[in-house]
Amino acid sequence: MKLLFACLLLTFSCAANLPGAEAKRPNFLFILVDDQSPFDFKFYNPRSELRSPNIDRLAAEGIVFDGAYHMGSFMGAVCTPSRHMMMTGRTLWHLPIGPKHREHCPPDIEQQSIPAVFNRAGYATMRTCKQGNSYEAANKLFTVRHDAAKRGGDDESGSAWHAEQVLNYLNDRQKQKDTKPFFIHFGFSHPHDTRDGKPELLAGYGAVNHTDKATIPAANAKQPKLPVNWLPAKPFADGHPGLRDETTVSGVWERRDEQTIRNELGREFACAENIDIQIGRVLARLQEIGELDNTYIIYTADHGIAIGGHGFQGKQNLYEHTWRVPFVVKGPGIKPGTRAQGNIYLLDSLATLCDLASIPTPATNDGISFRPVLEGKQSVVRDVLYGVYAGGTKPGMRSVRKGDWKLIEYDVLDGKVRETQLFNLKQNPAELLQEHAAADVVSRTGNTPTEQQINLAKDDKYQDKLKEMRALLLAEMRRNHDPYRLWNQPDDGLQPPVDAGTNKGNKN
């Protein structure tokens, strides 16, 4: 009997080391879209008119994060540092492209990025995404790669092309009887402008691909409503003159009138609905080949987008519609229909993916695994969130959030603009300002701000809170090696980076 038991034990041990056994390790489908506010989706914003049944189903069958953020940017192309942070798990000022990278980033950091780590762990890695404004040194490490800019209005030139690359890859795996666990980076070029959606989807939102700069698009009852924090102009100069996203996007340019913004939202939604359709195709294929239940599916964006919010059009600001990102995870061990604040950064992705795959996290990683949040053991992984936009005049914008309180500071245009905004996000989730109380704004958004739904920075009742948040911001700037200081902060003996742009508008 003992001999029989030993033989059986040896048989099971050998079977565990067979090539097919490793297929039991979890797969990953990491879905990344380009420029999307969380408030596009009904599970974040019940007012939204976006039709996204497949992503809605992921949210219903997984966990939704109410506090997912990108850390920020030191350039106008916000997606570039964001995608570097996701790939490497490094914080903003610790990136290989950062203004002080020689001090704060080890060499060959791409060898500690997501594809390198998963390749070494025996995963099959595949990527399809947009080209450019990304991290090429890491992107080329995916074993299979099909990148292209696909922002057109048909299947070959639009989002369906990216889905086809994933479907072809899954079919090839099946033909080759590949049993390795897979990591698929399933990226899209949309809904980033130019938002040339498919004609039938554009029609569903009453939108047109407007190209005449001399006129505004026609009004259509099907067009999405204005966001509740829409403004016809920014409340003050934001410090990045001539920025592409704010001045030259086809169909919008510098217009912020109701018809232009509603039409552009319709274009955004048409592109987002097409992405949802393509995700549905890939999920159906995973179900057919029996891999869906063993796959972690992550849906997110590289950053948010304004499209009329607070008078902005692009992603170069720190309001919630732009600093926050949608973040949904479905997979093994995740309780369906759950939500969590999370307080995660996109850069936490590397640590979390490694944790879920039982892979050692690289020593170069700055992020925190949010696996305990996915499993319902914690509600957040950090108490304080820090945000940056320093892509225009310096030092730029900074934000800090703790609990319901959020501070945004502006120090731009050689000190000509120095503004402070203090919000209680529980009372004022849309970050409404005094400008939102104007009669023409109220009539168009249907939203009248209350006394608490304004900037509280100048209210005598909140000066202690303002002082507390400013101290918190300074602490985060120091902790994260921010190379700048604002006008109301000690300079700490810093010298501004020599390669950080043409304007050195800070006290250093």
XYZ file of C-alpha atoms in Angstrom:
508
model
C 0.000 0.000 0.000
C 2.833 2.419 0.886
C 4.507 1.647 -2.417
C 1.251 2.314 -4.313
C 0.766 5.648 -2.512
C 4.348 6.682 -3.331
C 3.823 5.847 -7.000
C 0.594 7.863 -7.141
C 2.305 10.808 -5.455
C 5.150 10.638 -7.967
C 2.643 10.496 -10.846
C 0.799 13.621 -9.621
C 4.103 15.429 -9.081
C 5.265 14.696 -12.621
C 1.885 15.723 -14.061
C 2.152 19.074 -12.337
C 5.346 19.733 -14.288
C 3.929 18.825 -17.695
C 3.608 21.683 -20.222
C -0.187 21.654 -20.015
C -0.157 22.194 -16.271
C 1.092 25.760 -16.538
C -2.131 26.736 -18.355
C -3.702 26.829 -14.898
C -1.797 30.012 -14.156
C -4.075 33.011 -14.726
C -4.191 34.809 -18.052
C -4.389 38.590 -18.396
C -6.269 40.765 -20.868
C -5.198 44.337 -20.155
C -7.503 46.670 -22.112
C -6.206 50.225 -22.481
C -7.997 52.973 -24.373
C -6.647 56.385 -25.315
C -8.278 59.422 -23.645
C -11.433 58.532 -21.712
C -13.139 60.084 -18.733
C -14.662 57.680 -16.213
C -17.833 59.757 -16.462
C -18.470 58.393 -19.957
C -19.908 55.294 -18.283
C -23.244 54.868 -16.539
C -21.592 52.948 -13.694
C -19.761 56.184 -12.853
C -22.270 58.706 -14.160
C -25.954 57.728 -14.393
C -26.538 60.737 -16.698
C -24.263 59.299 -19.369
C -25.852 58.283 -22.659
C -23.006 56.028 -23.810
C -24.100 52.544 -24.886
C -21.441 50.137 -23.583
C -23.107 46.811 -22.705
C -19.911 44.722 -22.695
C -17.939 47.060 -20.445
C -21.030 47.482 -18.263
C -21.126 43.707 -17.930
C -17.461 43.619 -16.894
C -18.324 46.167 -14.209
C -21.312 44.121 -13.048
C -19.286 40.901 -12.949
C -16.177 42.431 -11.386
C -15.036 45.383 -9.309
C -15.255 49.101 -10.133
C -12.669 51.498 -8.713
C -14.012 54.912 -7.743
C -10.552 56.315 -7.056
C -8.196 55.397 -9.902
C -5.795 58.097 -11.123
C -2.814 58.705 -13.343
C -0.130 60.645 -11.470
C 0.300 63.334 -14.099
C 2.612 64.696 -16.745
C 5.574 66.976 -17.390
C 4.652 67.319 -21.098
C 1.607 68.152 -23.196
C 1.428 64.567 -24.478
C 0.041 63.294 -21.167
C -0.242 59.751 -22.495
C 3.549 59.402 -22.813
C 4.506 59.562 -19.121
C 1.276 57.767 -18.199
C 2.170 54.769 -20.365
C 5.749 54.790 -19.107
C 4.431 54.692 -15.536
C 2.093 51.784 -16.294
C 4.820 49.754 -17.977
C 7.509 50.287 -15.341
C 5.632 50.878 -12.081
C 7.702 54.050 -11.656
C 6.329 57.334 -10.312
C 6.251 60.434 -12.502
C 9.580 62.000 -11.576
C 11.334 58.590 -11.615
C 10.799 57.832 -15.312
C 13.524 57.300 -17.922
C 12.154 60.300 -19.853
C 11.822 62.528 -16.777
C 13.587 65.893 -16.535
C 15.989 64.504 -13.914
C 16.094 60.881 -15.059
C 19.855 60.595 -14.510
C 19.274 61.095 -10.791
C 16.051 59.185 -10.335
C 15.894 56.292 -12.815
C 18.217 53.282 -13.084
C 19.499 52.333 -16.564
C 17.785 49.710 -18.722
C 14.527 50.116 -16.842
C 12.671 48.545 -19.806
C 14.091 45.206 -18.669
C 11.922 45.564 -15.548
C 8.761 46.489 -17.456
C 5.579 44.430 -17.815
C 6.524 42.509 -20.998
C 10.056 41.763 -19.783
C 8.844 40.520 -16.397
C 6.090 38.344 -17.871
C 8.371 36.982 -20.593
C 10.850 35.840 -17.966
C 8.049 34.229 -15.976
C 7.107 31.993 -18.900
C 4.072 33.917 -20.145
C 3.243 34.359 -23.816
C 3.018 38.119 -24.348
C 1.151 39.932 -27.089
C 0.425 43.595 -27.754
C -1.721 45.653 -30.074
C -2.127 49.378 -29.511
C -1.644 52.796 -31.028
C 1.747 53.870 -32.290
C 3.655 56.736 -30.724
C 3.451 58.668 -27.456
C 4.266 55.520 -25.543
C 7.284 53.563 -24.264
C 8.893 52.024 -27.321
C 11.749 50.316 -25.468
C 9.213 48.295 -23.474
C 6.653 47.875 -26.258
C 9.086 46.061 -28.521
C 9.682 43.419 -25.835
C 6.248 41.854 -26.341
C 6.788 38.542 -28.154
C 3.998 39.321 -30.629
C 3.323 42.939 -31.468
C 0.914 44.666 -33.869
C 0.817 48.424 -33.275
C -0.769 50.983 -35.582
C -2.647 54.274 -35.412
C -6.254 53.326 -36.105
C -8.623 56.276 -35.663
C -10.716 55.907 -38.783
C -14.398 55.375 -39.363
C -14.415 51.839 -40.768
C -13.241 48.398 -39.641
C -9.856 48.466 -41.354
C -8.910 51.959 -40.185
C -10.629 51.884 -36.793
C -10.929 49.921 -33.563
C -11.938 46.645 -35.207
C -8.362 46.343 -36.516
C -7.003 46.094 -32.965
C -9.601 43.448 -32.088
C -8.658 41.453 -35.176
C -5.048 41.282 -33.990
C -6.132 39.773 -30.680
C -8.558 37.344 -32.309
C -5.894 36.222 -34.776
C -3.465 35.714 -31.920
C -5.937 33.596 -29.949
C -6.703 31.520 -33.058
C -2.999 30.993 -33.712
C -2.488 29.828 -30.132
C -5.261 27.312 -30.537
C -3.866 26.000 -33.828
C -0.397 25.669 -32.314
C -1.794 24.102 -29.137
C 0.056 26.758 -27.136
C -0.671 26.108 -23.445
C 1.401 28.916 -21.970
C -0.569 31.419 -19.907
C -0.932 34.656 -21.845
C -0.610 38.365 -21.173
C -2.389 40.374 -23.869
C -2.062 44.156 -23.957
C -5.253 45.012 -25.858
C -4.955 48.709 -26.662
C -6.998 51.031 -28.859
C -6.197 54.233 -30.730
C -9.654 55.674 -29.985
C -11.516 57.501 -28.478
C -8.574 59.944 -28.820
C -9.215 62.545 -31.508
C -9.696 62.677 -34.390
C -12.917 60.926 -33.372
C -13.997 59.649 -36.768
C -16.556 57.078 -35.686
C -18.413 54.600 -37.843
C -21.308 56.360 -39.634
C -24.048 54.218 -38.087
C -22.690 54.794 -34.574
C -22.269 58.530 -35.132
C -25.892 58.683 -36.285
C -26.985 57.037 -33.055
C -25.587 59.993 -31.135
C -26.687 62.663 -33.617
C -23.053 63.510 -34.342
C -21.148 64.385 -37.508
C -17.452 64.526 -38.316
C -17.469 68.309 -38.496
C -14.618 69.736 -40.582
C -15.646 73.322 -41.343
C -13.778 75.648 -39.011
C -15.948 78.607 -40.026
C -19.213 77.097 -38.776
C -20.525 75.141 -35.825
C -22.109 71.670 -36.219
C -25.859 71.388 -36.457
C -27.842 70.724 -33.297
C -29.401 67.292 -32.951
C -31.689 66.026 -30.196
C -29.757 62.742 -30.083
C -26.511 64.428 -29.106
C -25.356 63.750 -25.523
C -26.174 66.376 -22.925
C -23.520 68.810 -21.783
C -21.494 67.718 -18.756
C -22.764 69.282 -15.531
C -19.465 71.157 -15.137
C -19.431 72.567 -18.677
C -18.242 76.134 -19.078
C -18.133 78.213 -22.273
C -14.571 79.286 -21.372
C -11.898 78.491 -18.800
C -12.233 80.512 -15.579
C -8.618 81.744 -15.972
C -5.588 81.098 -18.165
C -4.283 77.624 -17.406
C -0.693 78.268 -18.422
C -0.170 76.365 -21.670
C -0.693 78.840 -24.537
C -1.327 77.360 -27.968
C -1.718 73.821 -26.654
C -2.788 71.477 -29.460
C -5.602 69.776 -27.546
C -7.164 73.127 -26.674
C -6.762 74.926 -30.002
C -6.417 72.652 -33.045
C -8.503 69.490 -32.551
C -10.527 69.066 -35.732
C -14.225 69.672 -35.173
C -13.683 71.669 -31.969
C -10.691 73.983 -32.317
C -11.184 76.764 -29.741
C -14.981 76.616 -29.629
C -16.765 75.651 -26.406
C -20.351 76.461 -27.414
C -23.090 73.983 -26.621
C -23.513 72.598 -30.141
C -19.796 72.038 -30.675
C -19.303 70.261 -27.353
C -22.420 68.107 -27.650
C -21.418 67.060 -31.158
C -17.901 66.217 -29.983
C -19.283 64.169 -27.098
C -21.382 62.307 -29.665
C -18.224 61.568 -31.633
C -16.476 60.404 -28.455
C -19.372 58.106 -27.598
C -19.549 56.667 -31.122
C -15.865 55.723 -30.891
C -16.292 54.369 -27.353
C -19.297 52.263 -28.368
C -17.248 50.737 -31.174
C -14.520 49.869 -28.667
C -17.183 48.172 -26.549
C -18.319 46.127 -29.564
C -14.756 44.988 -30.252
C -14.207 44.017 -26.622
C -17.380 41.944 -26.836
C -15.939 40.006 -29.790
C -12.752 39.168 -27.884
C -14.625 38.163 -24.726
C -16.852 35.868 -26.768
C -13.795 34.192 -28.268
C -12.214 33.698 -24.849
C -15.446 32.046 -23.754
C -15.450 29.756 -26.807
C -11.919 28.501 -26.171
C -12.533 28.015 -22.437
C -10.136 30.706 -21.206
C -12.521 33.407 -19.985
C -12.966 32.162 -16.418
C -9.200 31.916 -15.899
C -8.471 35.393 -17.253
C -8.137 38.665 -15.358
C -9.665 41.379 -17.502
C -8.647 44.953 -16.738
C -10.321 47.901 -18.462
C -8.826 51.371 -18.123
C -7.541 54.465 -19.956
C -4.201 56.239 -19.937
C -5.884 59.361 -18.524
C -9.221 61.138 -18.584
C -10.420 63.898 -20.916
C -12.439 67.102 -20.468
C -14.487 67.704 -23.658
C -16.121 70.849 -22.316
C -15.697 70.279 -18.589
C -14.575 73.531 -16.896
C -14.042 75.025 -20.356
C -11.283 72.554 -21.212
C -11.174 70.267 -24.216
C -8.090 68.121 -23.588
C -6.327 66.196 -20.845
C -3.945 68.858 -19.548
C -5.701 69.670 -16.272
C -6.264 68.146 -12.831
C -10.042 68.158 -12.508
C -11.596 64.770 -11.755
C -12.884 64.272 -15.314
C -9.265 64.263 -16.474
C -7.055 63.251 -13.555
C -9.212 60.188 -12.829
C -9.521 57.156 -15.110
C -12.093 54.376 -15.479
C -10.815 51.195 -13.871
C -12.675 47.865 -13.877
C -11.314 44.401 -13.084
C -13.005 41.038 -13.559
C -11.346 37.724 -12.857
C -10.756 34.742 -10.587
C -11.546 35.426 -6.952
C -13.128 38.851 -7.554
C -16.624 39.174 -6.145
C -19.071 40.335 -8.825
C -20.774 43.698 -8.495
C -18.340 45.228 -6.005
C -16.938 48.755 -5.778
C -13.987 50.207 -3.949
C -12.417 53.611 -3.576
C -9.005 52.043 -4.095
C -6.940 55.242 -4.293
C -4.768 53.589 -6.898
C -2.499 54.992 -9.563
C -2.147 53.422 -12.989
C 1.489 52.845 -12.070
C 0.304 50.307 -9.461
C -0.603 47.981 -12.328
C 2.809 46.292 -12.531
C 2.914 45.383 -8.833
C -0.667 44.115 -8.927
C -0.250 42.039 -12.080
C 2.873 40.439 -10.632
C 1.028 39.727 -7.384
C -1.891 38.069 -9.175
C 0.479 35.993 -11.319
C 2.703 35.033 -8.341
C 5.677 36.695 -10.028
C 8.257 38.600 -7.958
C 7.805 42.357 -8.387
C 10.926 44.082 -9.747
C 12.987 45.991 -7.182
C 12.680 49.078 -9.420
C 8.907 49.229 -8.884
C 7.464 52.222 -6.986
C 3.841 51.075 -7.054
C 1.643 49.243 -4.574
C -0.232 46.030 -5.304
C -3.972 46.579 -4.958
C -4.719 42.864 -4.870
C -6.096 43.247 -1.294
C -8.675 45.683 -2.691
C -9.592 43.270 -5.493
C -10.150 40.563 -2.883
C -12.215 42.798 -0.582
C -9.637 42.852 2.207
C -8.942 46.608 1.974
C -10.833 49.580 0.624
C -7.774 51.688 -0.285
C -4.029 51.211 -0.726
C -3.030 54.797 0.139
C -4.626 57.755 1.880
C -3.147 60.594 -0.189
C -3.083 61.138 -3.967
C -0.775 63.573 -5.745
C -1.268 64.981 -9.246
C 0.851 67.027 -11.652
C 0.520 68.940 -14.853
C 3.773 70.673 -15.732
C 3.605 70.415 -19.500
C 3.243 74.118 -20.184
C 4.679 77.078 -18.306
C 6.402 76.145 -15.078
C 5.940 75.048 -12.385
C 2.395 74.381 -13.596
C -0.505 72.772 -11.728
C -0.379 70.533 -8.679
C -3.123 68.676 -6.852
C -3.468 66.657 -3.698
C -6.448 64.680 -2.452
C -7.116 63.163 0.945
C -10.522 61.773 1.808
C -13.206 64.114 0.511
C -10.840 67.079 0.236
C -8.950 68.152 -2.840
C -6.606 71.061 -3.509
C -5.464 72.342 -6.914
C -2.783 75.031 -7.165
C -1.869 76.933 -10.349
C 1.449 78.771 -10.740
C 1.950 79.590 -14.411
C 2.788 82.250 -16.986
C 5.806 83.601 -15.096
C 3.716 84.148 -11.987
C 0.976 86.080 -13.794
C -1.548 83.382 -12.829
C -1.504 82.046 -9.293
C -4.782 80.450 -8.327
C -5.984 78.083 -5.622
C -9.026 75.789 -5.669
C -10.293 73.836 -2.663
C -13.114 71.322 -3.067
C -15.055 69.003 -0.833
C -15.730 66.224 -3.334
C -18.481 64.671 -1.261
C -20.483 67.893 -1.407
C -19.188 69.008 -4.790
C -18.228 65.937 -6.859
C -18.328 67.882 -10.142
C -15.920 70.538 -8.756
C -18.340 73.310 -9.622
C -17.085 76.888 -9.469
C -18.772 80.241 -9.036
C -18.782 80.487 -12.837
C -21.156 77.515 -12.974
C -23.825 79.630 -11.270
C -24.069 82.000 -14.243
C -27.575 82.040 -15.707
C -26.536 80.954 -19.210
C -24.527 78.027 -17.818
C -27.352 76.890 -15.531
C -29.859 77.073 -18.387
C -27.728 74.803 -20.555
C -26.559 72.241 -17.979
C -29.726 72.206 -15.875
C -27.558 72.294 -12.759
C -27.623 75.041 -10.113
C -24.660 74.964 -7.694
C -25.395 75.059 -3.971
C -23.471 77.213 -1.489
C -21.001 74.380 -0.895
C -20.573 73.619 -4.577
C -17.980 76.275 -5.309
C -14.292 76.836 -4.787
C -13.861 77.084 -0.990
C -10.278 78.391 -0.987
C -11.271 81.955 -0.075
C -13.954 81.028 2.437
C -12.890 82.007 5.962
C -14.447 78.838 7.381
C -12.008 76.637 5.490
C -8.672 78.376 6.015
C -7.449 75.703 8.436
C -8.328 73.020 5.905
C -6.567 74.984 3.180
C -3.427 75.252 5.307
C -3.561 71.512 6.022
C -3.935 70.614 2.337
C -1.102 72.920 1.299
C 1.189 71.267 3.831
C 0.114 67.880 2.508
C 0.845 68.937 -1.071
C 4.340 70.108 -0.159
C 5.021 66.834 1.622
C 3.936 64.850 -1.449
C 6.026 67.009 -3.764
C 9.062 66.387 -1.602
C 8.377 62.670 -1.249
C 7.960 62.203 -4.986
C 11.053 64.275 -5.913
C 9.062 67.002 -7.657
C 11.790 69.266 -9.078
C 9.691 72.433 -8.773
C 8.175 74.499 -6.004
C 5.135 76.786 -6.138
C 5.138 80.476 -5.287
C 3.861 79.858 -1.749
C 6.310 77.051 -0.878
C 9.895 77.006 0.396
C 12.302 76.538 -2.518
C 14.227 73.745 -0.720
C 17.343 74.851 -2.579
C 16.099 73.305 -5.833
C 17.197 74.388 -9.264
C 14.670 73.895 -12.085
C 15.535 71.182 -14.619
C 17.510 72.463 -17.586
C 15.528 70.380 -20.070
C 12.036 71.071 -18.783
C 10.735 73.458 -21.424
C 11.167 77.045 -22.424
C 9.451 78.758 -19.509
C 11.072 78.687 -16.101
C 8.273 80.592 -14.400
C 8.948 79.572 -10.805
C 10.727 81.179 -7.920
C 13.848 79.019 -8.375
